[in-house]
Amino acid sequence: MTADRRTAQIAPGRIPLIGHAWPLLRDRLAYVQRLRTYGPIVQLAIGPKKTITVINSFELLQEMLKHKSKHFNKGLLFDKLKIFGGDPLPVAEGTAHITRRRLMQPALHHTHVEGYIDTMRATVEPTISAWQGQEKLHVVNEMQLMAQGVVMTALFSSNPEREQAQTILDSVDTVFKAALTHAMVPISTLERLPTPGNRRARAANAVLRETIAGIIADHRANPGAYNDLVSLLMSVQDETGENLSDEETMAEITALLAAGSETTAVTLAWLFHEIARNPEVERKLHEEVDTVLAGDQLAAEHIPKLKYTRMLIDETLRLHNPAWILTRRTISSVQLGEFDLPEGTDVMWSPYAMHRDPDLYPNPLRFDPDRWLPERPQPPRGAFIPFGVGKRMCIGDQFSLMEGVVITALIASRWRLRPVPGQTVRPVPEITVHPSTLDLIAEPRNCAVGEYGMTV
């Protein structure tokens, strides 16, 4: 090996036989943040033989994800997400990924997303209107149901009743948890055993398949009745020139439903947790929403004016990024900076930890939406990656951001969500970083003359 090329070193604290598996499983978030103190790139030992290379440097991440992406596939975590079936966009590789992304991109392009705003508003308003004053809300579940409803209505032309929607939501959660468990303990034999967890995952996957199969059957029975992502998937051709099979279409829809619902919902839950304990942030949000909407129904022309609302979302994505780990695997030997990565190297990085790095963000644990004001110093390019970067950047980023603004503004226009006294909220890193328990009390705003020196 030449002097300017080297191999990443093993992180301190390796334990014989189990390696670093114990701290990674016991206190995941604290551990991935501590790994950043060991240098730009470091190796973890998982068990007696397996290693994972952790990239801490945002410069090396940019190099990997943008300039040398052809040397990597999606890696360990995304292998396990194939439990959804098929080879959908989030886990597809090579030509299949490029083709699927190109065919789905128009439906999720920002110019098309603006047309979903009325549908988003109409979908979530019944849920928000049904809340009762002084009601204790299970916030994560409420946000998940709204986010899932938006995805299903806007992209699938399907709007199940709350009970069925809850069953779908619970099934997605079960499948995600199984995928993470299999990724953290990558022993394929355990995945095939008839354990209670594996049985629950298979049953949940069956519920999802049945739900999506019904949507596809309805579209087939009523050709021409829909103009949505499902009809687009059913009409286009894949990389071989053939139409997607029902199985392939089902996999794409299921993966999009799962990914599109979970991350947006968790972000919104953390956002309202922060608003509830930051009165000045809440005041600024309510003032902006009242001024911009001025009693009118939220519409597309209001979205660009809701600047503080968008900063709230960006700050939540920074401080509470849903992705505590993401993965890649080298498919050929590659050099990142001065480090050699042989073929077959499993790679991991943590957007959550990077967004809390004090070298990149002043006072990183403070929830400060104003840090995104244009006159404030901004983080280095590539140090804020809430939706990833490069050719595998989340295809639904604009949809998710627009949905977040719509839901935040609609709730803030009618309600204050207050903390429950004595409640301790801590982050739980599973497939996303979600709150352990988050109940908030709904209080009607009852806006009146003088609240902010204006008439609402």
Coordinates of C-alpha atoms in Angstrom, one line a residue:
M1 CA 0.0 0.0 0.0
T2 CA 1.4 3.4 -0.9
A3 CA 2.0 6.0 1.8
D4 CA -1.0 8.1 0.9
R5 CA -3.5 5.3 1.1
R6 CA -4.6 3.5 4.2
T7 CA -7.3 1.4 5.8
A8 CA -9.7 2.8 8.4
Q9 CA -8.8 1.8 11.9
I10 CA -10.9 -0.2 14.3
A11 CA -12.8 2.0 16.8
P12 CA -11.8 1.9 20.4
G13 CA -13.7 -0.4 22.8
R14 CA -13.8 -3.6 20.7
I15 CA -14.9 -6.6 22.9
P16 CA -13.7 -10.1 22.0
L17 CA -16.3 -12.2 20.0
I18 CA -19.0 -9.5 20.0
G19 CA -16.9 -6.5 18.8
H20 CA -18.9 -3.3 19.1
A21 CA -22.3 -4.9 18.8
W22 CA -23.2 -4.3 22.5
P23 CA -22.9 -0.4 22.6
L24 CA -24.4 -0.2 19.1
L25 CA -27.5 -2.1 20.3
R26 CA -27.6 -0.7 23.8
D27 CA -27.3 3.1 23.1
R28 CA -27.4 3.6 19.4
L29 CA -27.7 7.3 19.1
A30 CA -25.1 8.2 21.7
Y31 CA -22.7 5.7 20.2
V32 CA -23.0 6.9 16.5
Q33 CA -22.4 10.4 17.8
R34 CA -19.4 9.3 19.8
L35 CA -17.9 7.6 16.7
R36 CA -17.5 11.1 15.2
T37 CA -14.8 11.8 17.7
Y38 CA -12.7 9.0 16.3
G39 CA -11.9 10.6 12.9
P40 CA -13.3 10.9 9.4
I41 CA -13.7 7.2 8.9
V42 CA -13.6 4.2 11.4
Q43 CA -14.4 0.5 11.5
L44 CA -16.8 -1.3 13.8
A45 CA -16.6 -5.0 14.5
I46 CA -19.9 -6.8 14.6
G47 CA -19.3 -10.3 15.9
P48 CA -16.0 -12.1 15.5
K49 CA -15.6 -11.6 11.7
K50 CA -17.9 -8.9 10.3
T51 CA -16.9 -5.3 10.1
I52 CA -18.7 -2.1 9.1
T53 CA -16.9 1.0 8.0
V54 CA -18.5 4.2 9.4
I55 CA -18.0 7.5 7.5
N56 CA -18.1 10.6 9.6
S57 CA -16.7 13.1 7.2
F58 CA -19.3 15.0 5.1
E59 CA -16.6 15.5 2.4
L60 CA -16.1 11.8 2.2
L61 CA -19.8 11.2 2.1
Q62 CA -20.2 13.7 -0.8
E63 CA -17.3 11.8 -2.6
M64 CA -19.1 8.5 -2.1
L65 CA -22.7 9.5 -2.8
K66 CA -22.0 11.8 -5.7
H67 CA -18.7 11.3 -7.4
K68 CA -18.0 7.6 -6.8
S69 CA -21.6 6.2 -6.4
K70 CA -21.0 3.6 -9.2
H71 CA -18.8 1.7 -6.8
F72 CA -21.6 1.2 -4.3
N73 CA -25.0 -0.5 -3.9
K74 CA -27.6 0.2 -1.2
G75 CA -26.1 -2.1 1.3
L76 CA -27.1 -4.1 4.4
L77 CA -30.2 -2.1 5.6
F78 CA -31.8 -1.9 2.2
D79 CA -31.2 -5.6 1.6
K80 CA -33.5 -6.3 4.5
L81 CA -36.2 -4.0 3.2
K82 CA -36.7 -6.4 0.4
I83 CA -39.2 -8.0 2.8
F84 CA -41.7 -5.7 1.0
G85 CA -41.2 -8.0 -2.0
G86 CA -39.9 -7.4 -5.5
D87 CA -37.2 -4.9 -6.3
P88 CA -38.8 -1.5 -5.8
L89 CA -37.1 1.9 -6.3
P90 CA -35.7 2.2 -2.8
V91 CA -33.7 -1.1 -3.2
A92 CA -33.3 -1.3 -7.0
E93 CA -29.9 -1.2 -8.4
G94 CA -28.2 -0.3 -11.7
T95 CA -30.4 0.1 -14.8
A96 CA -33.5 -1.0 -13.0
H97 CA -33.1 1.9 -10.5
I98 CA -32.4 4.5 -13.2
T99 CA -35.5 3.4 -15.2
R100 CA -37.8 3.3 -12.2
R101 CA -36.7 6.7 -11.0
R102 CA -37.2 8.3 -14.4
L103 CA -40.7 6.9 -14.8
M104 CA -41.8 7.9 -11.3
Q105 CA -40.0 11.3 -11.1
P106 CA -42.7 13.3 -13.0
A107 CA -45.4 12.5 -10.4
L108 CA -43.1 13.7 -7.6
H109 CA -41.5 16.7 -9.4
H110 CA -42.0 20.0 -7.5
T111 CA -44.1 21.5 -10.3
H112 CA -46.5 18.5 -10.1
V113 CA -46.5 18.4 -6.3
E114 CA -48.0 21.9 -6.1
G115 CA -51.1 20.4 -7.7
Y116 CA -51.5 18.1 -4.7
I117 CA -51.9 20.9 -2.2
D118 CA -55.7 20.9 -2.3
T119 CA -55.8 17.1 -2.0
M120 CA -53.4 17.3 1.0
R121 CA -55.6 19.9 2.7
A122 CA -58.8 18.0 2.1
T123 CA -57.3 14.8 3.3
V124 CA -56.0 16.0 6.7
E125 CA -58.7 18.6 7.6
P126 CA -61.2 16.0 8.8
T127 CA -58.6 14.6 11.2
I128 CA -57.7 18.0 12.5
S129 CA -61.3 19.1 12.8
A130 CA -62.2 15.9 14.7
W131 CA -59.9 16.7 17.6
Q132 CA -61.6 17.8 20.8
G133 CA -60.5 20.6 23.1
Q134 CA -58.4 19.4 26.0
E135 CA -58.1 16.0 24.3
K136 CA -54.8 14.1 24.8
L137 CA -53.4 13.2 21.4
H138 CA -51.1 10.4 20.7
V139 CA -49.1 12.6 18.4
V140 CA -46.9 10.2 16.5
N141 CA -49.9 8.1 15.6
E142 CA -52.0 11.1 14.5
M143 CA -49.2 12.4 12.3
Q144 CA -48.7 8.9 10.8
L145 CA -52.3 8.6 9.9
M146 CA -52.4 12.0 8.3
A147 CA -49.1 11.4 6.4
Q148 CA -50.3 8.0 5.2
G149 CA -53.6 9.4 4.2
V150 CA -52.0 12.1 2.1
V151 CA -49.8 9.6 0.3
M152 CA -52.7 7.2 -0.4
T153 CA -55.1 9.9 -1.5
A154 CA -52.7 12.0 -3.6
L155 CA -50.7 9.2 -5.2
F156 CA -53.0 6.2 -5.1
S157 CA -56.5 7.7 -5.2
S158 CA -57.4 5.7 -2.1
N159 CA -58.7 7.0 1.2
P160 CA -59.5 4.2 3.7
E161 CA -61.5 4.8 6.8
R162 CA -59.6 5.3 10.1
E163 CA -59.8 1.7 11.3
Q164 CA -58.4 0.3 8.1
A165 CA -55.8 3.0 7.9
Q166 CA -54.6 2.1 11.4
T167 CA -54.3 -1.5 10.4
I168 CA -52.2 -0.5 7.4
L169 CA -50.1 1.8 9.6
D170 CA -49.4 -0.9 12.2
S171 CA -48.4 -3.4 9.4
V172 CA -45.9 -0.9 8.0
D173 CA -44.4 -0.4 11.4
T174 CA -44.1 -4.1 12.0
V175 CA -42.3 -4.7 8.7
F176 CA -39.9 -1.8 9.3
K177 CA -39.0 -3.1 12.7
A178 CA -38.3 -6.6 11.3
A179 CA -36.1 -5.1 8.6
L180 CA -34.0 -3.2 11.2
T181 CA -33.6 -6.2 13.5
H182 CA -32.4 -8.3 10.5
A183 CA -29.9 -5.6 9.5
M184 CA -28.5 -5.2 13.0
V185 CA -28.1 -8.9 13.5
P186 CA -27.3 -10.1 10.0
I187 CA -27.6 -13.8 10.4
S188 CA -29.8 -15.1 7.6
T189 CA -30.8 -18.3 9.4
L190 CA -32.6 -16.3 12.1
E191 CA -34.8 -14.6 9.5
R192 CA -36.2 -18.0 8.4
L193 CA -37.0 -19.3 11.9
P194 CA -40.7 -19.3 12.9
T195 CA -40.1 -16.8 15.7
P196 CA -43.0 -14.6 16.9
G197 CA -41.3 -11.6 15.4
N198 CA -40.9 -13.2 12.0
R199 CA -44.5 -14.5 12.0
R200 CA -45.7 -10.9 12.8
A201 CA -43.6 -9.5 10.0
R202 CA -45.0 -12.0 7.5
A203 CA -48.5 -11.4 8.6
A204 CA -48.0 -7.6 8.4
N205 CA -46.5 -7.9 4.9
A206 CA -49.6 -10.0 3.9
V207 CA -51.9 -7.2 5.0
L208 CA -49.9 -4.6 3.0
R209 CA -50.0 -6.8 -0.1
E210 CA -53.7 -7.4 0.2
T211 CA -54.3 -3.6 0.5
I212 CA -52.2 -2.7 -2.5
A213 CA -53.6 -5.6 -4.5
G214 CA -57.0 -4.1 -4.0
I215 CA -55.9 -0.7 -5.2
I216 CA -54.4 -2.2 -8.3
A217 CA -57.5 -4.3 -9.0
D218 CA -59.7 -1.2 -8.7
H219 CA -57.4 0.7 -11.2
R220 CA -57.5 -2.3 -13.6
A221 CA -61.3 -2.5 -13.4
N222 CA -61.7 1.2 -14.0
P223 CA -59.1 2.1 -16.7
G224 CA -59.1 5.8 -17.4
A225 CA -60.8 6.7 -14.1
Y226 CA -57.6 7.7 -12.4
N227 CA -54.6 9.9 -13.1
D228 CA -52.2 9.1 -10.3
L229 CA -49.0 7.3 -9.6
V230 CA -50.6 3.9 -9.7
S231 CA -52.0 4.4 -13.1
L232 CA -48.6 5.8 -14.2
L233 CA -46.9 2.6 -12.9
M234 CA -49.4 0.4 -14.7
S235 CA -49.0 2.1 -18.0
V236 CA -45.2 2.5 -18.4
Q237 CA -42.6 0.1 -19.5
D238 CA -39.6 -1.2 -17.5
E239 CA -36.0 -1.4 -18.6
T240 CA -36.7 -4.4 -20.8
G241 CA -39.6 -2.6 -22.7
E242 CA -42.3 -4.6 -20.9
N243 CA -45.1 -3.3 -18.7
L244 CA -44.5 -3.7 -15.0
S245 CA -46.2 -6.8 -13.6
D246 CA -48.7 -6.5 -10.8
E247 CA -46.1 -7.9 -8.5
E248 CA -43.6 -5.2 -9.5
T249 CA -46.3 -2.5 -9.3
M250 CA -47.3 -3.8 -5.9
A251 CA -43.7 -3.6 -4.6
E252 CA -43.3 0.0 -5.8
I253 CA -46.5 1.2 -4.2
T254 CA -45.9 -0.6 -0.9
A255 CA -42.3 0.8 -0.6
L256 CA -43.5 4.3 -1.4
L257 CA -46.4 4.1 1.1
A258 CA -44.1 2.9 3.8
A259 CA -41.3 5.4 3.2
G260 CA -43.5 8.3 2.4
S261 CA -45.6 7.9 5.6
E262 CA -43.0 7.2 8.2
T263 CA -40.4 9.9 7.8
T264 CA -42.8 12.8 7.3
A265 CA -44.9 11.7 10.3
V266 CA -42.0 11.4 12.7
T267 CA -40.6 14.8 11.6
L268 CA -44.0 16.4 12.3
A269 CA -44.2 14.7 15.7
W270 CA -40.8 16.1 16.7
L271 CA -41.7 19.5 15.3
F272 CA -44.8 19.9 17.5
H273 CA -42.9 18.6 20.5
E274 CA -40.4 21.4 20.0
I275 CA -43.1 24.0 19.4
A276 CA -44.9 22.9 22.5
R277 CA -41.9 23.6 24.7
N278 CA -40.7 26.8 22.9
P279 CA -43.4 29.6 23.4
E280 CA -41.5 32.1 21.2
V281 CA -41.2 29.6 18.4
E282 CA -45.0 28.9 18.7
R283 CA -45.7 32.7 18.7
K284 CA -43.8 33.2 15.5
L285 CA -45.5 30.3 13.8
H286 CA -49.0 31.4 14.7
E287 CA -48.3 35.0 13.7
E288 CA -47.0 33.9 10.3
V289 CA -49.9 31.5 9.7
D290 CA -52.5 34.0 10.7
T291 CA -51.0 36.7 8.6
V292 CA -50.5 34.6 5.5
L293 CA -53.8 32.8 5.5
A294 CA -55.8 35.8 6.9
G295 CA -58.8 33.6 7.4
D296 CA -58.7 32.1 3.9
Q297 CA -58.5 28.4 3.0
L298 CA -54.9 27.3 2.6
A299 CA -53.9 27.1 -1.1
A300 CA -50.9 26.8 -3.3
E301 CA -50.2 30.6 -3.4
H302 CA -49.8 30.6 0.4
I303 CA -46.9 28.1 0.5
P304 CA -44.0 30.3 -0.6
K305 CA -45.1 32.9 2.0
L306 CA -44.9 30.4 4.9
K307 CA -41.1 31.0 5.2
Y308 CA -40.9 30.5 9.0
T309 CA -43.0 27.3 8.8
R310 CA -40.5 26.0 6.3
M311 CA -37.5 26.9 8.6
L312 CA -39.3 25.0 11.4
I313 CA -39.3 21.9 9.2
D314 CA -35.7 22.3 8.2
E315 CA -34.6 22.7 11.8
T316 CA -36.6 19.7 12.8
L317 CA -35.0 17.7 10.0
R318 CA -31.6 18.8 11.4
L319 CA -32.1 18.2 15.1
H320 CA -34.3 15.2 14.8
N321 CA -33.4 13.7 11.5
P322 CA -35.3 10.5 11.1
A323 CA -32.3 8.6 9.6
W324 CA -30.0 7.5 12.4
I325 CA -28.1 5.1 10.1
L326 CA -28.0 4.6 6.3
T327 CA -25.9 2.0 4.5
R328 CA -24.0 1.2 1.3
R329 CA -21.8 -1.7 0.2
T330 CA -18.8 -1.5 -2.2
I331 CA -19.3 -3.5 -5.4
S332 CA -15.7 -2.8 -6.4
S333 CA -12.6 -1.5 -4.7
V334 CA -12.6 2.2 -4.3
Q335 CA -10.6 5.0 -2.6
L336 CA -12.3 7.6 -0.6
G337 CA -9.9 10.4 0.3
E338 CA -6.9 8.6 1.5
F339 CA -8.7 5.5 2.6
D340 CA -9.0 2.2 0.7
L341 CA -12.3 0.3 0.7
P342 CA -12.1 -3.2 -0.7
E343 CA -14.9 -4.8 -2.6
G344 CA -17.6 -6.1 -0.3
T345 CA -17.1 -3.4 2.4
D346 CA -20.2 -2.6 4.3
V347 CA -20.5 1.2 4.9
M348 CA -22.6 3.1 7.4
W349 CA -23.2 6.7 8.2
S350 CA -25.5 8.7 10.4
P351 CA -27.2 11.9 9.2
Y352 CA -28.6 12.2 12.7
A353 CA -25.2 12.4 14.2
M354 CA -23.7 14.7 11.5
H355 CA -26.5 17.2 12.0
R356 CA -25.7 17.4 15.7
D357 CA -21.9 17.9 15.2
P358 CA -20.7 21.1 17.0
D359 CA -18.0 21.5 14.4
L360 CA -20.7 22.0 11.8
Y361 CA -23.6 23.6 13.8
P362 CA -23.1 26.2 16.6
N363 CA -25.0 25.1 19.7
P364 CA -26.2 22.0 17.9
L365 CA -28.6 20.7 20.5
R366 CA -30.6 24.0 20.6
F367 CA -33.8 24.0 18.5
D368 CA -33.3 27.3 16.6
P369 CA -35.3 27.8 13.4
D370 CA -33.6 31.2 12.9
R371 CA -30.3 29.5 12.1
W372 CA -31.7 29.0 8.6
L373 CA -32.2 32.7 8.0
P374 CA -30.1 33.7 4.9
E375 CA -28.1 36.3 6.9
R376 CA -27.0 33.7 9.4
P377 CA -23.8 31.5 8.7
Q378 CA -24.9 28.3 7.0
P379 CA -23.4 24.8 7.4
P380 CA -20.8 23.7 4.8
R381 CA -22.3 22.4 1.5
G382 CA -23.1 18.7 2.0
A383 CA -23.3 18.9 5.8
F384 CA -27.2 19.1 5.7
I385 CA -28.6 16.1 3.9
P386 CA -32.1 15.4 5.3
F387 CA -33.1 13.6 2.1
G388 CA -29.7 12.2 1.1
V389 CA -27.6 13.3 -1.8
G390 CA -26.6 12.1 -5.3
K391 CA -28.5 9.8 -7.6
R392 CA -30.1 8.0 -4.7
M393 CA -31.5 11.1 -3.1
C394 CA -35.1 10.6 -1.9
I395 CA -37.4 10.9 -4.8
G396 CA -40.2 12.2 -2.6
D397 CA -38.3 15.1 -1.0
Q398 CA -40.5 17.9 -2.5
F399 CA -43.7 16.0 -1.8
S400 CA -42.6 15.5 1.9
L401 CA -41.6 19.1 2.4
M402 CA -44.8 20.4 0.9
E403 CA -46.9 18.0 3.0
G404 CA -45.0 19.1 6.1
V405 CA -45.8 22.8 5.4
V406 CA -49.4 22.1 4.7
I407 CA -50.0 20.0 7.8
T408 CA -48.1 22.3 10.1
A409 CA -49.9 25.4 8.9
L410 CA -53.4 23.7 9.1
I411 CA -52.8 22.5 12.7
A412 CA -51.2 25.9 13.8
S413 CA -54.2 27.8 12.4
R414 CA -56.6 26.0 14.7
W415 CA -54.8 24.5 17.6
R416 CA -52.1 24.8 20.3
L417 CA -50.6 21.4 21.2
R418 CA -49.5 21.6 24.9
P419 CA -47.1 19.3 26.7
V420 CA -48.5 16.7 29.1
P421 CA -47.1 17.5 32.6
G422 CA -44.5 15.1 33.8
Q423 CA -44.0 13.3 30.5
T424 CA -40.5 12.4 29.5
V425 CA -39.8 12.2 25.8
R426 CA -36.7 10.5 24.5
P427 CA -35.6 9.5 21.0
V428 CA -35.9 5.9 20.0
P429 CA -33.8 4.8 17.0
E430 CA -35.6 2.0 15.1
I431 CA -36.1 2.3 11.4
T432 CA -36.4 6.1 12.1
V433 CA -35.7 8.1 15.2
H434 CA -39.1 8.5 16.8
P435 CA -40.3 9.8 20.2
S436 CA -40.6 7.2 22.9
T437 CA -43.9 8.5 24.1
L438 CA -45.4 11.8 22.9
D439 CA -48.8 12.9 24.0
L440 CA -49.9 16.5 23.6
I441 CA -53.0 18.2 24.7
A442 CA -55.1 19.9 22.0
E443 CA -56.3 23.4 22.9
P444 CA -58.4 25.5 20.5
R445 CA -56.7 28.7 19.6
N446 CA -59.8 30.8 19.5
C447 CA -57.9 33.6 17.8
A448 CA -59.3 37.1 18.6
V449 CA -58.5 40.7 18.3
G450 CA -55.3 41.6 20.1
E451 CA -53.6 38.1 20.2
Y452 CA -50.8 39.4 18.1
G453 CA -52.1 43.0 17.8
M454 CA -54.2 42.0 14.8
T455 CA -57.7 40.8 13.9
V456 CA -57.9 37.2 12.9

